[in-house]
XYZ file of C-alpha atoms in Angstrom:
345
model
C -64.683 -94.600 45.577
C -65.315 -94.594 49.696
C -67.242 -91.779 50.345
C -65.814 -89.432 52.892
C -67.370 -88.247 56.420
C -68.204 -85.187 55.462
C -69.787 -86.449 52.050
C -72.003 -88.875 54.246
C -72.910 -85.887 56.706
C -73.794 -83.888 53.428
C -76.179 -86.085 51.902
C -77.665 -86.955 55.397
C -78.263 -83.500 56.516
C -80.167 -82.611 53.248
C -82.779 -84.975 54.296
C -83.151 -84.154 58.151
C -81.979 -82.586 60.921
C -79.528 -84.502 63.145
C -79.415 -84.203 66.877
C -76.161 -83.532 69.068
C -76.284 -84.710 72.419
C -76.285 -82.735 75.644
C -74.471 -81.368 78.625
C -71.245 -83.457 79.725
C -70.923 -81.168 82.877
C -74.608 -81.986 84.108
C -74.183 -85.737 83.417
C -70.720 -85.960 85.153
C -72.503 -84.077 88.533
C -75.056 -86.983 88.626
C -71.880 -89.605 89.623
C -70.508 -89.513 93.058
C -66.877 -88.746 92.651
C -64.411 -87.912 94.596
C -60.965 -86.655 94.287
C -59.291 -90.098 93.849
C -61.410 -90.751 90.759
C -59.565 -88.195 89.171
C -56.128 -89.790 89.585
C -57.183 -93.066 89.505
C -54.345 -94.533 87.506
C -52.927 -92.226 85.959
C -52.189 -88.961 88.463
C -52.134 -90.614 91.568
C -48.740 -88.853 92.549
C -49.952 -85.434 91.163
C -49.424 -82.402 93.726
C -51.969 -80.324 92.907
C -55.966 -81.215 93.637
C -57.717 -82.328 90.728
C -61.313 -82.837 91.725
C -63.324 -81.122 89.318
C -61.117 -81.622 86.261
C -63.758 -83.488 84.327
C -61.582 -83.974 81.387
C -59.724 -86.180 83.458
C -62.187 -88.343 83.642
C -61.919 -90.366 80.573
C -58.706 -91.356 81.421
C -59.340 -92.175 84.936
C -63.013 -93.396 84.805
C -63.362 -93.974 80.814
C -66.214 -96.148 82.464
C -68.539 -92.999 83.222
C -67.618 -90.785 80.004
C -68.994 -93.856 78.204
C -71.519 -94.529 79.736
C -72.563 -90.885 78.669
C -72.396 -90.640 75.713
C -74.584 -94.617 75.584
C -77.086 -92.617 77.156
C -77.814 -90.108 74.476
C -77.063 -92.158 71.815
C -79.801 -94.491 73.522
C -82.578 -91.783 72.669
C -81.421 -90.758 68.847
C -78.489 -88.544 69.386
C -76.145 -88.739 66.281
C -73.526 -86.721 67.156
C -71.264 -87.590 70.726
C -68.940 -84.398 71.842
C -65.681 -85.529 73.660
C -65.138 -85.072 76.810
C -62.134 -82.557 75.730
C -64.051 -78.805 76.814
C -60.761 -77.658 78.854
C -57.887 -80.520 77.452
C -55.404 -77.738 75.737
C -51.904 -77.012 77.131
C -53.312 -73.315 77.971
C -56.599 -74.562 80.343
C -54.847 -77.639 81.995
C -51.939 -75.355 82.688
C -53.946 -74.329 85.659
C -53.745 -78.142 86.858
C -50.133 -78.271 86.040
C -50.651 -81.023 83.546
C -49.591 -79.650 79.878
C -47.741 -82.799 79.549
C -50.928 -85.100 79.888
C -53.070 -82.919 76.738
C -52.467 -85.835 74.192
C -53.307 -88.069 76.413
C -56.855 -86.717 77.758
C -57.765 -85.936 74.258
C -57.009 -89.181 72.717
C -58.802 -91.138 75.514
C -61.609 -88.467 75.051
C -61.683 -89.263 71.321
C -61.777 -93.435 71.719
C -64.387 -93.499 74.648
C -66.749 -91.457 72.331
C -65.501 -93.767 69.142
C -66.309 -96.969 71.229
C -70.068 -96.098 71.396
C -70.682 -94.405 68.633
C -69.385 -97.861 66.731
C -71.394 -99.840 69.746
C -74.316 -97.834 68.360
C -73.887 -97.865 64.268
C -73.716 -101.429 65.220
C -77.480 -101.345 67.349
C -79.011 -99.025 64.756
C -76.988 -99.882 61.051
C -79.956 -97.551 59.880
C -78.632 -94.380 61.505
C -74.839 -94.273 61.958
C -73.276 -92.082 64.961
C -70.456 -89.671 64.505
C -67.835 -88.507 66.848
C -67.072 -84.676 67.260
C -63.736 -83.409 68.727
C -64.391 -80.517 71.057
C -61.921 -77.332 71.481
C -63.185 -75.486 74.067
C -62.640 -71.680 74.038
C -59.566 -71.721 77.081
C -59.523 -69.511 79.922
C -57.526 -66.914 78.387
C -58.528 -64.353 75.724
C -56.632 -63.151 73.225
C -57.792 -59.646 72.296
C -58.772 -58.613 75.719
C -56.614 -57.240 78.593
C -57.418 -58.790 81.830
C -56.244 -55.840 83.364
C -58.165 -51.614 82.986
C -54.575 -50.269 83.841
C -52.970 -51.859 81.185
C -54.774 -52.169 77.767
C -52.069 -53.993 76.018
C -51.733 -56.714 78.486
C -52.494 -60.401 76.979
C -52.496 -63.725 79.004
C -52.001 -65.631 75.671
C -50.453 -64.963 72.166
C -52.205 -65.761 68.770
C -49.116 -68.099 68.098
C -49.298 -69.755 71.728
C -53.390 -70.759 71.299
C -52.324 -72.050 67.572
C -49.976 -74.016 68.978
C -51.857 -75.484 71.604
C -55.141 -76.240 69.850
C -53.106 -77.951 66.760
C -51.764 -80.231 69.374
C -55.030 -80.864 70.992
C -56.449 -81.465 67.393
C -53.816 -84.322 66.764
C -54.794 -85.902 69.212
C -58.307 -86.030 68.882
C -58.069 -86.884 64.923
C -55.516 -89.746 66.199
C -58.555 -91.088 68.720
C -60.857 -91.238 66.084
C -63.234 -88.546 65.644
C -64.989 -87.542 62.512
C -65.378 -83.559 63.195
C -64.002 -81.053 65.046
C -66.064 -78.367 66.613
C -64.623 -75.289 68.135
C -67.111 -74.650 70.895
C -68.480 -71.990 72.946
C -66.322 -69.290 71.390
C -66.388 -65.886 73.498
C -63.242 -64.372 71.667
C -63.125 -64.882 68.060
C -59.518 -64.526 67.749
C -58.983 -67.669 69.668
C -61.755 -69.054 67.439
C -59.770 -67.649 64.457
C -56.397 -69.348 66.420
C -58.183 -73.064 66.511
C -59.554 -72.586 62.650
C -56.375 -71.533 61.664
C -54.449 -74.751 63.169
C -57.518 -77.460 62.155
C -57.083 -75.932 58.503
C -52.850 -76.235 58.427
C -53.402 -80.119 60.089
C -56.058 -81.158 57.578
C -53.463 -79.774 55.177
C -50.822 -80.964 56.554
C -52.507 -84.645 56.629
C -54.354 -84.298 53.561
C -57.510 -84.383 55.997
C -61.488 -84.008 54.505
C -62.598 -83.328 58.526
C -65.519 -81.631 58.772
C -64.898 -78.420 60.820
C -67.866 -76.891 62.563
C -67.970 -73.106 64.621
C -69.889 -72.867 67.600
C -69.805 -69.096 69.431
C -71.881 -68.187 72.746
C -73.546 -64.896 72.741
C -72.971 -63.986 76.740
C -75.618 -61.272 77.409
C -78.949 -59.520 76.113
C -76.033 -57.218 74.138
C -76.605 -59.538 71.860
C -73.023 -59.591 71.287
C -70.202 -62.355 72.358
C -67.612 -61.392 75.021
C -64.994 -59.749 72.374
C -68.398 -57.854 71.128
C -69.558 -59.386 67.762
C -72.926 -59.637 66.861
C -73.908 -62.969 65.283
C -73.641 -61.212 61.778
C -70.029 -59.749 62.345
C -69.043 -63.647 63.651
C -69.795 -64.874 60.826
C -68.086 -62.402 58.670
C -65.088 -62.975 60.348
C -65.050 -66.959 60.002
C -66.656 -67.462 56.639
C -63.260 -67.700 55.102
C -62.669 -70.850 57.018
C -63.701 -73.697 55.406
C -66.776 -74.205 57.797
C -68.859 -77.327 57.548
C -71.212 -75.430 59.999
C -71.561 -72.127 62.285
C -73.737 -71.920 65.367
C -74.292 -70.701 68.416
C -74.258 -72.761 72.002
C -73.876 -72.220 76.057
C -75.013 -68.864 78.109
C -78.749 -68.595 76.702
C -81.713 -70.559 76.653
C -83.481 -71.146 73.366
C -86.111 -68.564 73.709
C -83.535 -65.281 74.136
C -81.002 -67.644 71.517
C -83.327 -67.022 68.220
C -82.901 -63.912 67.637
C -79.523 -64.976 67.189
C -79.670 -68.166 65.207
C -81.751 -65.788 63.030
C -79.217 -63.282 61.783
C -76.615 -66.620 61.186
C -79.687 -67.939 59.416
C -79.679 -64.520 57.188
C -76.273 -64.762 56.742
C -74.078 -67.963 56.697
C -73.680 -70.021 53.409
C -72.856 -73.117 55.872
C -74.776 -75.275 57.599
C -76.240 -73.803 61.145
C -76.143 -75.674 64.412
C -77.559 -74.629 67.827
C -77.355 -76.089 71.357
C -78.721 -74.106 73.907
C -78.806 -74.163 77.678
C -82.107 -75.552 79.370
C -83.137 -72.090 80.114
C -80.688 -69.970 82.988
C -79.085 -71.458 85.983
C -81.414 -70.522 89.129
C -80.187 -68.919 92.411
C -78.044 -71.847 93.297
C -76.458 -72.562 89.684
C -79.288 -75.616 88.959
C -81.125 -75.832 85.278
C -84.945 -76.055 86.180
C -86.669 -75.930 82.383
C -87.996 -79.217 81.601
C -87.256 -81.159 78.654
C -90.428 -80.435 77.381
C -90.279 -76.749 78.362
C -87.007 -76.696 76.922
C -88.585 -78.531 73.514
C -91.361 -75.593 73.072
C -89.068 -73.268 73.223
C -86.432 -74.719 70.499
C -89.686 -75.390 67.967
C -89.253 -72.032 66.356
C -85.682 -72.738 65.068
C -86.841 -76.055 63.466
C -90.402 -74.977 62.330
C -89.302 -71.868 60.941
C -86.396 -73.861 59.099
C -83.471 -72.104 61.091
C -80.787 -75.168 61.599
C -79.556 -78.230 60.326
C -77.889 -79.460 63.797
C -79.843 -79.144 67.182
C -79.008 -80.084 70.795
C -78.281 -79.113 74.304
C -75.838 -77.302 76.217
C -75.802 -76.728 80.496
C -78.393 -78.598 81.911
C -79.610 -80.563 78.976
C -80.187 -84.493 79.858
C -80.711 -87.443 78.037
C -84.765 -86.744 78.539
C -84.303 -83.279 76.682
C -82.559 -84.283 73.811
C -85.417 -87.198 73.736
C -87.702 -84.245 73.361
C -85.243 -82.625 70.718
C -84.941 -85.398 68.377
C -88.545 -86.047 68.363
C -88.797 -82.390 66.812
C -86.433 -83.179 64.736
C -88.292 -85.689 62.812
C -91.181 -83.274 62.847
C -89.196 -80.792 60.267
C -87.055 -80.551 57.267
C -83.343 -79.118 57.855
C -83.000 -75.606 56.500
C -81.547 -75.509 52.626
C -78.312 -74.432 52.076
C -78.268 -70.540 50.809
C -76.332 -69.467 47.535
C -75.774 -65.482 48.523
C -74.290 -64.541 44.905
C -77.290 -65.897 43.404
C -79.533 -64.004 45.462
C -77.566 -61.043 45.002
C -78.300 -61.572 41.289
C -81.640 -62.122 41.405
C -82.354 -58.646 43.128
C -80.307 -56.968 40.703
């Protein structure tokens, strides 16, 4: 019988921890580009400016988004994240380009597949995996955006269903092997995108692995729709959830605390990707990769995760540092609640 993806990711991740690469955003701001390298081919006619759209980019300069992802698989990195942070009908509405979703994700999907298979290839000893990324939107779906009108809502449950279902089929149809909800600030959008991965994998009879990554925004300690870690979990735990972690807005050293109460609580796997420390005055990541390295040690050595890597500002030199701690420690066991439960009683 073939063994599935998630099987393999199973039995790998009892043995170590494996190593997700790092920021898109920060690699994409080391190339040149200009505004025609976001139509090139594709959107040349398009009325509205598109500079900045990095999604884009692997249709228009697949080149670039490959040559990414090479470079962290080049240190260790087993996971690659598509370029797909903003590619739903609701975020690219802002661009005016709804129709072009399927399209960014599925080209997003096959320039991560094409390394990671380049790389399986280099290194048959450690195979490379392909995550699908669903970024959180721009809109929020228990919030008002407006103090004179509670009520108001930018987006409906139904609408960011809809939207992330379609950006899901597209990214299982490119060819990745999980899909990771990412930097989730609202968890009823989060709920939104578990709810349509879970009625596609049905749907498609579908063993995808999906993972749950929120972003806690402040020293609150809380994310932007005001959970704590704890109450995130609560809410999600009913989702099928290969893994839960926690990614973007903090560095490592004021992220613990965090990973820690998922750590106390979560019966999945936990993953964590934090920033290089915070943006300075003018937006730039300054922590060092081995700065950066120091500070994550405490969430390996003290057996918090099974997944580690890097968010905003993290390069191919600090997830070099990262997956040299990696082979340092053992990944954190899988808990069994009830039985602990018992065993107190």
């Amino acid at each position: 019988m073939t063994r599935s993806v998630a099987d393999e990711l199973r039995r790998t991740l009892q043995d170590r921890i494996m190593v997700l690469d790092g920021a898109m955003g920060t690699s994409i701001q080391g190339y040149p580009l200009e505004e025609a390298d976001f139509r090139k081919r594709h959107f040349e006619d398009h009325p509205s400016p598109l500079k900045g759209n990095n999604d884009l980019l692997s249709l228009t300069r697949p080149d670039i988004i490959e040559e990414i992802h090479d470079s962290f698989f080049e240190i260790g990195a087993d996971f690659a994240c598509t370029n797909a942070f903003s590619a739903t009908t609701v975020a690219q509405a802002d661009y005016h380009l709804e129709h072009a979703v399927y399209d960014i994700n599925y080209a997003a999907a096959q320039c991560a597949r094409r390394s990671a298979d380049k790389w399986s290839m280099k290194t048959p000893e450690q195979k490379r995996y392909v995550i699908g990324c669903l970024g959180p939107t721009n809109r929020t779906a228990s919030m008002s955006p407006d103090v004179n009108d509670p009520g108001k809502r930018l987006v409906s449950f139904d609408d960011l269903v809809q939207a992330y279902k379609e950006a899901s089929i597209a990214l299982i149809d490119g060819g990745v092997d999980l899909i990771m909800v990412e930097t989730v600030f609202d968890t009823l959008n989060a709920k939104a995108a578990v709810f349509a991965v879970l009625e596609l994998k049905q749907e498609r009879g579908l063993d995808i692995p999906l993972m749950v990554s929120g972003t806690i925004t402040d020293a609150s300690g809380r994310t932007l729709s005001g959970q704590t870690p704890e109450a995130f979990w609560v809410s999600l735990e009913h989702g099928e959830l290969f893994s839960i972690g926690l990614n973007c807005a903090l560095g490592a050293k004021d992220m613990l605390p965090h990973i820690k109460a998922l750590d106390k609580h979560a019966t999945c796997l936990i993953s964590a990707h934090p920033n290089a420390g915070l943006p300075n005055e003018f937006g730039e990541y300054d922590q060092s990769a081995e700065q950066m390295a120091e500070q994550v040690r405490p969430f390996l050595s003290e057996g918090h995760v099974n997944i580690i890597g890097g968010c905003c500002g993290t390069t191919p030199q600090h997830i070099a540092q990262l997956r040299k701690l990696a082979d340092e420690y053992s990944p954190r066991p899988l808990r069994d609640l009830a039985a602990e439960v018992a065993d107190e009683a």
